[in-house]
PDB file of C-alpha atoms in Angstrom:
ATOM      1  CA  MET A1277      67.137 -28.171  57.471  1.00  0.00           C
ATOM      2  CA  ALA A1278      68.671 -27.638  60.905  1.00  0.00           C
ATOM      3  CA  ALA A1279      71.445 -25.549  59.387  1.00  0.00           C
ATOM      4  CA  ARG A1280      68.872 -23.400  57.564  1.00  0.00           C
ATOM      5  CA  ARG A1281      66.919 -22.851  60.790  1.00  0.00           C
ATOM      6  CA  GLY A1282      70.161 -21.920  62.492  1.00  0.00           C
ATOM      7  CA  LYS A1283      70.885 -19.277  59.848  1.00  0.00           C
ATOM      8  CA  VAL A1284      67.381 -17.832  60.222  1.00  0.00           C
ATOM      9  CA  ALA A1285      67.720 -17.762  64.001  1.00  0.00           C
ATOM     10  CA  ALA A1286      71.125 -16.091  63.754  1.00  0.00           C
ATOM     11  CA  ARG A1287      69.800 -13.487  61.342  1.00  0.00           C
ATOM     12  CA  GLY A1288      66.644 -12.848  63.364  1.00  0.00           C
ATOM     13  CA  PHE A1289      63.027 -12.815  62.275  1.00  0.00           C
ATOM     14  CA  GLY A1290      62.999  -9.014  61.817  1.00  0.00           C
ATOM     15  CA  THR A1291      66.116  -8.917  59.646  1.00  0.00           C
ATOM     16  CA  ALA A1292      65.525  -8.594  55.900  1.00  0.00           C
ATOM     17  CA  THR A1293      67.334 -10.842  53.461  1.00  0.00           C
ATOM     18  CA  PRO A1294      69.532  -9.260  50.750  1.00  0.00           C
ATOM     19  CA  GLY A1295      66.818  -9.899  48.193  1.00  0.00           C
ATOM     20  CA  GLU A1296      64.209  -8.155  50.365  1.00  0.00           C
ATOM     21  CA  LYS A1297      66.502  -5.163  50.832  1.00  0.00           C
ATOM     22  CA  VAL A1298      66.997  -4.867  47.073  1.00  0.00           C
ATOM     23  CA  LEU A1299      63.222  -5.014  46.566  1.00  0.00           C
ATOM     24  CA  ARG A1300      62.597  -2.359  49.228  1.00  0.00           C
ATOM     25  CA  TYR A1301      65.181   0.050  47.879  1.00  0.00           C
ATOM     26  CA  GLY A1302      63.939  -0.577  44.358  1.00  0.00           C
ATOM     27  CA  LEU A1303      60.381   0.359  45.374  1.00  0.00           C
ATOM     28  CA  LEU A1304      61.639   3.434  47.228  1.00  0.00           C
ATOM     29  CA  LEU A1305      63.584   4.493  44.151  1.00  0.00           C
ATOM     30  CA  LEU A1306      60.501   4.023  41.980  1.00  0.00           C
ATOM     31  CA  VAL A1307      58.366   6.144  44.329  1.00  0.00           C
ATOM     32  CA  LEU A1308      61.100   8.800  44.388  1.00  0.00           C
ATOM     33  CA  VAL A1309      61.198   8.964  40.607  1.00  0.00           C
ATOM     34  CA  LEU A1310      57.410   9.179  40.320  1.00  0.00           C
ATOM     35  CA  THR A1311      57.079  11.933  42.941  1.00  0.00           C
ATOM     36  CA  VAL A1312      60.215  14.042  42.523  1.00  0.00           C
ATOM     37  CA  GLY A1313      60.818  13.407  38.820  1.00  0.00           C
ATOM     38  CA  PRO A1314      58.037  15.663  37.452  1.00  0.00           C
ATOM     39  CA  PHE A1315      59.101  18.496  39.757  1.00  0.00           C
ATOM     40  CA  LEU A1316      62.733  18.264  38.624  1.00  0.00           C
ATOM     41  CA  TRP A1317      61.606  18.177  34.986  1.00  0.00           C
ATOM     42  CA  GLN A1318      59.525  21.327  35.450  1.00  0.00           C
ATOM     43  CA  LEU A1319      62.416  23.074  37.166  1.00  0.00           C
ATOM     44  CA  SER A1320      64.795  22.047  34.400  1.00  0.00           C
ATOM     45  CA  THR A1321      62.377  23.198  31.702  1.00  0.00           C
ATOM     46  CA  SER A1322      61.920  26.577  33.376  1.00  0.00           C
ATOM     47  CA  LEU A1323      65.684  27.181  33.217  1.00  0.00           C
ATOM     48  CA  LYS A1324      66.141  26.266  29.554  1.00  0.00           C
ATOM     49  CA  GLY A1325      66.622  29.020  26.997  1.00  0.00           C
ATOM     50  CA  MET A1326      64.750  29.472  23.743  1.00  0.00           C
ATOM     51  CA  GLY A1327      67.671  28.078  21.763  1.00  0.00           C
ATOM     52  CA  GLU A1328      67.589  24.753  23.604  1.00  0.00           C
ATOM     53  CA  ASP A1329      65.320  22.006  22.296  1.00  0.00           C
ATOM     54  CA  ILE A1330      63.200  20.491  25.051  1.00  0.00           C
ATOM     55  CA  TYR A1331      61.688  17.828  22.795  1.00  0.00           C
ATOM     56  CA  THR A1332      64.855  15.847  22.149  1.00  0.00           C
ATOM     57  CA  ARG A1333      64.715  12.088  21.818  1.00  0.00           C
ATOM     58  CA  THR A1334      66.962  11.760  24.878  1.00  0.00           C
ATOM     59  CA  PRO A1335      65.667  14.209  27.523  1.00  0.00           C
ATOM     60  CA  GLY A1336      68.228  16.073  29.555  1.00  0.00           C
ATOM     61  CA  PHE A1337      67.560  17.341  33.057  1.00  0.00           C
ATOM     62  CA  ILE A1338      70.534  19.706  33.170  1.00  0.00           C
ATOM     63  CA  PRO A1339      70.096  22.799  30.940  1.00  0.00           C
ATOM     64  CA  SER A1340      73.011  23.425  28.614  1.00  0.00           C
ATOM     65  CA  ASP A1341      72.666  27.211  29.032  1.00  0.00           C
ATOM     66  CA  PRO A1342      70.649  27.966  32.210  1.00  0.00           C
ATOM     67  CA  THR A1343      68.736  31.241  32.260  1.00  0.00           C
ATOM     68  CA  LEU A1344      66.229  33.029  34.479  1.00  0.00           C
ATOM     69  CA  ALA A1345      64.704  34.948  31.578  1.00  0.00           C
ATOM     70  CA  ASN A1346      61.644  32.705  31.559  1.00  0.00           C
ATOM     71  CA  TYR A1347      60.672  33.909  35.033  1.00  0.00           C
ATOM     72  CA  GLY A1348      60.879  37.512  33.871  1.00  0.00           C
ATOM     73  CA  SER A1349      58.797  36.654  30.817  1.00  0.00           C
ATOM     74  CA  VAL A1350      56.087  35.232  33.073  1.00  0.00           C
ATOM     75  CA  ALA A1351      55.862  38.557  34.911  1.00  0.00           C
ATOM     76  CA  ASP A1352      55.690  40.357  31.558  1.00  0.00           C
ATOM     77  CA  THR A1353      52.956  38.066  30.209  1.00  0.00           C
ATOM     78  CA  ILE A1354      50.571  38.054  33.170  1.00  0.00           C
ATOM     79  CA  PRO A1355      50.285  40.217  36.332  1.00  0.00           C
ATOM     80  CA  VAL A1356      51.794  37.439  38.394  1.00  0.00           C
ATOM     81  CA  TRP A1357      52.344  39.596  41.491  1.00  0.00           C
ATOM     82  CA  SER A1358      48.711  40.716  41.517  1.00  0.00           C
ATOM     83  CA  TYR A1359      47.509  37.145  41.129  1.00  0.00           C
ATOM     84  CA  GLY A1360      49.929  36.031  43.829  1.00  0.00           C
ATOM     85  CA  ARG A1361      48.589  38.701  46.193  1.00  0.00           C
ATOM     86  CA  ASN A1362      45.034  37.476  45.599  1.00  0.00           C
ATOM     87  CA  SER A1363      46.098  33.901  46.319  1.00  0.00           C
ATOM     88  CA  LEU A1364      47.822  34.999  49.528  1.00  0.00           C
ATOM     89  CA  ILE A1365      44.670  36.784  50.676  1.00  0.00           C
ATOM     90  CA  VAL A1366      42.545  33.704  50.028  1.00  0.00           C
ATOM     91  CA  ALA A1367      45.095  31.415  51.690  1.00  0.00           C
ATOM     92  CA  ALA A1368      45.366  33.709  54.728  1.00  0.00           C
ATOM     93  CA  ILE A1369      41.587  33.668  55.238  1.00  0.00           C
ATOM     94  CA  VAL A1370      41.441  29.888  54.858  1.00  0.00           C
ATOM     95  CA  VAL A1371      44.392  29.289  57.192  1.00  0.00           C
ATOM     96  CA  ALA A1372      43.035  31.675  59.837  1.00  0.00           C
ATOM     97  CA  GLY A1373      39.567  30.120  59.618  1.00  0.00           C
ATOM     98  CA  ASN A1374      40.873  26.580  59.992  1.00  0.00           C
ATOM     99  CA  ALA A1375      43.404  27.430  62.694  1.00  0.00           C
ATOM    100  CA  VAL A1376      40.763  29.133  64.840  1.00  0.00           C
ATOM    101  CA  GLY A1377      37.572  27.325  63.843  1.00  0.00           C
ATOM    102  CA  ALA A1378      38.976  23.792  63.687  1.00  0.00           C
ATOM    103  CA  THR A1379      40.769  24.297  67.005  1.00  0.00           C
ATOM    104  CA  LEU A1380      37.663  25.529  68.808  1.00  0.00           C
ATOM    105  CA  ALA A1381      35.403  22.895  67.262  1.00  0.00           C
ATOM    106  CA  GLY A1382      37.904  20.107  67.857  1.00  0.00           C
ATOM    107  CA  TYR A1383      38.350  21.109  71.489  1.00  0.00           C
ATOM    108  CA  ALA A1384      34.605  21.284  72.048  1.00  0.00           C
ATOM    109  CA  LEU A1385      34.058  17.815  70.569  1.00  0.00           C
ATOM    110  CA  ALA A1386      36.951  16.283  72.477  1.00  0.00           C
ATOM    111  CA  ARG A1387      36.898  17.931  75.915  1.00  0.00           C
ATOM    112  CA  LEU A1388      33.457  19.457  76.504  1.00  0.00           C
ATOM    113  CA  ARG A1389      30.252  17.614  77.304  1.00  0.00           C
ATOM    114  CA  PHE A1390      27.058  18.958  75.745  1.00  0.00           C
ATOM    115  CA  ARG A1391      23.802  17.585  74.372  1.00  0.00           C
ATOM    116  CA  GLY A1392      24.017  16.461  70.757  1.00  0.00           C
ATOM    117  CA  ARG A1393      27.801  16.061  70.724  1.00  0.00           C
ATOM    118  CA  ARG A1394      27.650  12.621  69.127  1.00  0.00           C
ATOM    119  CA  LEU A1395      25.189  13.858  66.523  1.00  0.00           C
ATOM    120  CA  VAL A1396      27.481  16.730  65.574  1.00  0.00           C
ATOM    121  CA  LEU A1397      30.421  14.342  65.321  1.00  0.00           C
ATOM    122  CA  GLY A1398      28.365  12.038  63.119  1.00  0.00           C
ATOM    123  CA  LEU A1399      27.480  14.924  60.806  1.00  0.00           C
ATOM    124  CA  PHE A1400      31.149  15.854  60.519  1.00  0.00           C
ATOM    125  CA  LEU A1401      32.004  12.279  59.578  1.00  0.00           C
ATOM    126  CA  ALA A1402      29.150  12.171  57.058  1.00  0.00           C
ATOM    127  CA  THR A1403      30.458  15.235  55.222  1.00  0.00           C
ATOM    128  CA  LEU A1404      33.760  13.444  54.581  1.00  0.00           C
ATOM    129  CA  VAL A1405      31.949  10.811  52.517  1.00  0.00           C
ATOM    130  CA  LEU A1406      30.697  13.357  49.988  1.00  0.00           C
ATOM    131  CA  PRO A1407      33.190  14.473  47.308  1.00  0.00           C
ATOM    132  CA  GLY A1408      33.599  18.193  46.789  1.00  0.00           C
ATOM    133  CA  GLU A1409      32.042  18.066  43.316  1.00  0.00           C
ATOM    134  CA  VAL A1410      28.703  16.996  44.816  1.00  0.00           C
ATOM    135  CA  THR A1411      28.300  20.156  46.904  1.00  0.00           C
ATOM    136  CA  ILE A1412      29.974  22.637  44.584  1.00  0.00           C
ATOM    137  CA  ILE A1413      26.677  23.778  43.020  1.00  0.00           C
ATOM    138  CA  SER A1414      25.042  24.392  46.385  1.00  0.00           C
ATOM    139  CA  GLN A1415      28.170  26.213  47.533  1.00  0.00           C
ATOM    140  CA  TYR A1416      28.047  28.496  44.520  1.00  0.00           C
ATOM    141  CA  VAL A1417      24.340  29.217  45.034  1.00  0.00           C
ATOM    142  CA  THR A1418      25.010  30.034  48.683  1.00  0.00           C
ATOM    143  CA  VAL A1419      27.971  32.295  47.911  1.00  0.00           C
ATOM    144  CA  ARG A1420      26.026  34.092  45.199  1.00  0.00           C
ATOM    145  CA  GLY A1421      23.057  34.516  47.521  1.00  0.00           C
ATOM    146  CA  LEU A1422      25.352  36.164  50.057  1.00  0.00           C
ATOM    147  CA  GLY A1423      26.538  38.600  47.404  1.00  0.00           C
ATOM    148  CA  LEU A1424      30.090  37.233  47.521  1.00  0.00           C
ATOM    149  CA  ALA A1425      30.348  36.006  43.928  1.00  0.00           C
ATOM    150  CA  ASP A1426      33.435  37.290  42.110  1.00  0.00           C
ATOM    151  CA  THR A1427      35.116  38.193  45.414  1.00  0.00           C
ATOM    152  CA  LEU A1428      38.123  36.750  47.188  1.00  0.00           C
ATOM    153  CA  LEU A1429      36.046  36.223  50.327  1.00  0.00           C
ATOM    154  CA  GLY A1430      33.644  34.113  48.295  1.00  0.00           C
ATOM    155  CA  VAL A1431      36.571  31.983  47.144  1.00  0.00           C
ATOM    156  CA  ALA A1432      37.885  31.490  50.680  1.00  0.00           C
ATOM    157  CA  LEU A1433      34.596  31.027  52.536  1.00  0.00           C
ATOM    158  CA  PRO A1434      33.816  27.347  51.685  1.00  0.00           C
ATOM    159  CA  GLY A1435      37.271  26.239  52.817  1.00  0.00           C
ATOM    160  CA  ALA A1436      37.449  28.417  55.929  1.00  0.00           C
ATOM    161  CA  ILE A1437      36.719  25.423  58.167  1.00  0.00           C
ATOM    162  CA  GLY A1438      37.498  21.922  56.907  1.00  0.00           C
ATOM    163  CA  MET A1439      35.688  19.009  58.500  1.00  0.00           C
ATOM    164  CA  LEU A1440      38.802  16.848  58.266  1.00  0.00           C
ATOM    165  CA  ASN A1441      40.785  19.494  60.126  1.00  0.00           C
ATOM    166  CA  VAL A1442      38.177  19.532  62.888  1.00  0.00           C
ATOM    167  CA  LEU A1443      38.493  15.769  63.290  1.00  0.00           C
ATOM    168  CA  LEU A1444      42.292  15.997  63.311  1.00  0.00           C
ATOM    169  CA  MET A1445      42.217  18.597  66.066  1.00  0.00           C
ATOM    170  CA  ARG A1446      39.661  16.526  67.995  1.00  0.00           C
ATOM    171  CA  THR A1447      41.975  13.524  67.862  1.00  0.00           C
ATOM    172  CA  ALA A1448      44.889  15.631  69.091  1.00  0.00           C
ATOM    173  CA  PHE A1449      42.897  17.053  72.013  1.00  0.00           C
ATOM    174  CA  GLN A1450      41.644  13.594  72.965  1.00  0.00           C
ATOM    175  CA  ALA A1451      45.249  12.462  73.478  1.00  0.00           C
ATOM    176  CA  ILE A1452      45.616  14.871  76.416  1.00  0.00           C
ATOM    177  CA  PRO A1453      45.109  13.039  79.747  1.00  0.00           C
ATOM    178  CA  GLN A1454      41.839  13.827  81.464  1.00  0.00           C
ATOM    179  CA  ASP A1455      43.674  14.255  84.765  1.00  0.00           C
ATOM    180  CA  LEU A1456      45.092  17.578  83.562  1.00  0.00           C
ATOM    181  CA  ASP A1457      41.625  18.940  82.907  1.00  0.00           C
ATOM    182  CA  ALA A1458      40.397  17.644  86.251  1.00  0.00           C
ATOM    183  CA  ALA A1459      43.273  19.340  88.085  1.00  0.00           C
ATOM    184  CA  ALA A1460      42.679  22.582  86.200  1.00  0.00           C
ATOM    185  CA  ILE A1461      38.960  22.513  87.061  1.00  0.00           C
ATOM    186  CA  ILE A1462      39.812  22.045  90.730  1.00  0.00           C
ATOM    187  CA  ASP A1463      42.084  25.099  90.480  1.00  0.00           C
ATOM    188  CA  GLY A1464      39.157  27.103  89.087  1.00  0.00           C
ATOM    189  CA  ALA A1465      40.120  27.213  85.402  1.00  0.00           C
ATOM    190  CA  ASP A1466      37.285  27.643  82.930  1.00  0.00           C
ATOM    191  CA  ALA A1467      37.058  26.060  79.468  1.00  0.00           C
ATOM    192  CA  TRP A1468      38.872  28.932  77.747  1.00  0.00           C
ATOM    193  CA  GLN A1469      41.778  28.841  80.222  1.00  0.00           C
ATOM    194  CA  ARG A1470      42.078  25.083  79.844  1.00  0.00           C
ATOM    195  CA  LEU A1471      42.186  25.469  76.076  1.00  0.00           C
ATOM    196  CA  VAL A1472      44.849  28.178  76.126  1.00  0.00           C
ATOM    197  CA  HIS A1473      47.129  26.836  78.865  1.00  0.00           C
ATOM    198  CA  ILE A1474      46.689  23.060  78.525  1.00  0.00           C
ATOM    199  CA  GLY A1475      45.214  22.272  75.137  1.00  0.00           C
ATOM    200  CA  LEU A1476      47.050  24.506  72.686  1.00  0.00           C
ATOM    201  CA  PRO A1477      50.617  23.798  73.938  1.00  0.00           C
ATOM    202  CA  SER A1478      49.908  20.084  73.532  1.00  0.00           C
ATOM    203  CA  VAL A1479      48.593  20.165  69.964  1.00  0.00           C
ATOM    204  CA  ARG A1480      51.094  22.457  68.242  1.00  0.00           C
ATOM    205  CA  GLY A1481      52.188  19.637  65.966  1.00  0.00           C
ATOM    206  CA  MET A1482      48.686  18.861  64.743  1.00  0.00           C
ATOM    207  CA  LEU A1483      47.891  22.563  64.430  1.00  0.00           C
ATOM    208  CA  SER A1484      50.908  23.020  62.167  1.00  0.00           C
ATOM    209  CA  VAL A1485      49.667  20.114  60.039  1.00  0.00           C
ATOM    210  CA  VAL A1486      46.285  21.823  59.720  1.00  0.00           C
ATOM    211  CA  VAL A1487      47.940  25.124  58.781  1.00  0.00           C
ATOM    212  CA  ILE A1488      50.161  23.528  56.134  1.00  0.00           C
ATOM    213  CA  PHE A1489      47.389  21.462  54.551  1.00  0.00           C
ATOM    214  CA  SER A1490      44.965  24.402  54.623  1.00  0.00           C
ATOM    215  CA  PHE A1491      47.486  26.672  52.931  1.00  0.00           C
ATOM    216  CA  ILE A1492      48.343  24.120  50.253  1.00  0.00           C
ATOM    217  CA  GLY A1493      44.668  23.394  49.584  1.00  0.00           C
ATOM    218  CA  ALA A1494      43.764  27.074  49.272  1.00  0.00           C
ATOM    219  CA  TRP A1495      46.849  28.000  47.262  1.00  0.00           C
ATOM    220  CA  ASP A1496      46.558  25.143  44.761  1.00  0.00           C
ATOM    221  CA  ASP A1497      42.779  25.247  44.326  1.00  0.00           C
ATOM    222  CA  PHE A1498      41.797  25.816  40.701  1.00  0.00           C
ATOM    223  CA  LEU A1499      38.223  24.637  40.093  1.00  0.00           C
ATOM    224  CA  TRP A1500      36.411  26.676  42.750  1.00  0.00           C
ATOM    225  CA  PRO A1501      38.119  30.040  41.992  1.00  0.00           C
ATOM    226  CA  LEU A1502      37.512  29.411  38.296  1.00  0.00           C
ATOM    227  CA  ILE A1503      33.771  29.053  38.986  1.00  0.00           C
ATOM    228  CA  VAL A1504      33.385  31.958  41.406  1.00  0.00           C
ATOM    229  CA  LEU A1505      35.631  34.578  39.806  1.00  0.00           C
ATOM    230  CA  THR A1506      34.794  36.367  36.563  1.00  0.00           C
ATOM    231  CA  ASP A1507      36.846  39.581  36.823  1.00  0.00           C
ATOM    232  CA  PRO A1508      40.475  38.924  35.749  1.00  0.00           C
ATOM    233  CA  GLU A1509      41.673  41.395  38.392  1.00  0.00           C
ATOM    234  CA  ASN A1510      40.413  39.027  41.102  1.00  0.00           C
ATOM    235  CA  TYR A1511      41.985  35.886  39.656  1.00  0.00           C
ATOM    236  CA  THR A1512      44.160  33.791  41.916  1.00  0.00           C
ATOM    237  CA  LEU A1513      47.557  32.644  40.721  1.00  0.00           C
ATOM    238  CA  THR A1514      46.470  29.141  39.715  1.00  0.00           C
ATOM    239  CA  VAL A1515      43.651  30.553  37.574  1.00  0.00           C
ATOM    240  CA  GLY A1516      45.795  33.338  36.125  1.00  0.00           C
ATOM    241  CA  LEU A1517      48.487  30.901  35.018  1.00  0.00           C
ATOM    242  CA  GLN A1518      46.121  29.560  32.358  1.00  0.00           C
ATOM    243  CA  TYR A1519      46.900  32.679  30.304  1.00  0.00           C
ATOM    244  CA  LEU A1520      50.415  31.301  29.797  1.00  0.00           C
ATOM    245  CA  ASN A1521      48.865  28.596  27.636  1.00  0.00           C
ATOM    246  CA  GLY A1522      47.930  30.609  24.557  1.00  0.00           C
ATOM    247  CA  THR A1523      45.198  29.743  22.114  1.00  0.00           C
ATOM    248  CA  PHE A1524      47.481  29.340  19.099  1.00  0.00           C
ATOM    249  CA  SER A1525      50.848  28.725  20.744  1.00  0.00           C
ATOM    250  CA  ALA A1526      52.192  27.753  24.125  1.00  0.00           C
ATOM    251  CA  ASN A1527      55.697  28.084  25.484  1.00  0.00           C
ATOM    252  CA  PRO A1528      56.305  25.195  27.880  1.00  0.00           C
ATOM    253  CA  ARG A1529      59.251  27.114  29.368  1.00  0.00           C
ATOM    254  CA  LEU A1530      56.943  29.891  30.575  1.00  0.00           C
ATOM    255  CA  ILE A1531      54.396  27.397  31.868  1.00  0.00           C
ATOM    256  CA  ALA A1532      57.122  25.601  33.816  1.00  0.00           C
ATOM    257  CA  ALA A1533      58.437  28.899  35.194  1.00  0.00           C
ATOM    258  CA  GLY A1534      54.926  29.900  36.296  1.00  0.00           C
ATOM    259  CA  THR A1535      54.526  26.544  38.011  1.00  0.00           C
ATOM    260  CA  MET A1536      57.761  27.097  39.922  1.00  0.00           C
ATOM    261  CA  ILE A1537      56.652  30.583  40.967  1.00  0.00           C
ATOM    262  CA  ALA A1538      53.427  29.125  42.338  1.00  0.00           C
ATOM    263  CA  PHE A1539      55.412  26.457  44.181  1.00  0.00           C
ATOM    264  CA  ILE A1540      57.720  28.851  46.065  1.00  0.00           C
ATOM    265  CA  PRO A1541      55.218  29.962  48.784  1.00  0.00           C
ATOM    266  CA  ILE A1542      54.452  26.328  49.619  1.00  0.00           C
ATOM    267  CA  VAL A1543      58.150  25.675  50.196  1.00  0.00           C
ATOM    268  CA  VAL A1544      58.415  28.765  52.404  1.00  0.00           C
ATOM    269  CA  VAL A1545      55.421  27.802  54.563  1.00  0.00           C
ATOM    270  CA  PHE A1546      56.651  24.240  54.998  1.00  0.00           C
ATOM    271  CA  ALA A1547      60.189  25.407  55.806  1.00  0.00           C
ATOM    272  CA  VAL A1548      58.874  27.712  58.527  1.00  0.00           C
ATOM    273  CA  LEU A1549      56.602  25.106  60.118  1.00  0.00           C
ATOM    274  CA  GLN A1550      58.577  21.921  59.552  1.00  0.00           C
ATOM    275  CA  ARG A1551      59.980  21.950  63.100  1.00  0.00           C
ATOM    276  CA  PHE A1552      56.458  21.791  64.514  1.00  0.00           C
ATOM    277  CA  PHE A1553      55.309  19.499  61.718  1.00  0.00           C
ATOM    278  CA  PHE A1554      57.778  16.746  62.645  1.00  0.00           C
ATOM    279  CA  LYS A1555      58.434  17.338  66.352  1.00  0.00           C
ATOM    280  CA  GLY A1556      55.527  19.354  67.721  1.00  0.00           C
ATOM    281  CA  VAL A1557      53.371  16.326  68.480  1.00  0.00           C
ATOM    282  CA  GLU A1558      55.975  14.985  70.899  1.00  0.00           C
ATOM    283  CA  GLU A1559      56.965  18.412  72.282  1.00  0.00           C
ATOM    284  CA  GLY A1560      53.665  19.444  73.831  1.00  0.00           C
ATOM    285  CA  ALA A1561      53.141  20.660  77.357  1.00  0.00           C
ATOM    286  CA  ILE A1562      52.755  17.093  78.616  1.00  0.00           C
ATOM    287  CA  LYS A1563      56.034  15.760  79.911  1.00  0.00           C
ATOM    288  CA  GLY A1564      56.688  12.345  81.310  1.00  0.00           C
TER     289      GLY A1564
END
């Protein structure tokens, strides 16, 4: 028993045993397969030619004769560039609305003192409890009443300011020391100057998170555009891709290629903002 306690003490309480390491890496490998596996399968399918069987008993990830013809066929089947432009317009409105609206609302809830602030915060928290399907009918009635049905603005309007994004920005602004605001007030800075010169440089990381999540949510949304839009010329890319699945036949290669086309803008946005996404929280204006 003493020898066993000596081994544990020598190894340390925070050191994992070989069996624990195997279990951890096994779980990580399982999560990797479940998350990355479907994406790699879609990418592989999109590169397979018509002469290659994709329903073999033993699936193969590497195409025997890779081709980009499926991507050209997608553009020939549906107006993918027009649908992509519509999705970009919707995503731009949603991102701009959340970047500006969530920032202003989050700063007001975190740094300003006004009557009813706790009530407003409680209402924001209450909206997070309700699933989107509960309010989708009232949203459609509101958008139709505004005359925005079958328009891209009507698609973007409900997601222009997300309550979760407001709370995220509020949390980021609350992390700024109050002494900075007090010093700025003594120097004569108003609320807008404190937001621009103290607040925004300190929350770039959280703001990039809001931008990325807002873009992904608007770009990948399918149900709401499907309800609002009726004119095929106004379809977003996710709604327009349904035409690749024909009534009597469906080519999984084209569907996979369309999925990859829809995935490219998400990769671009994340690649541009990843520096702020991972390091911006620690690289604010507050230095030690």
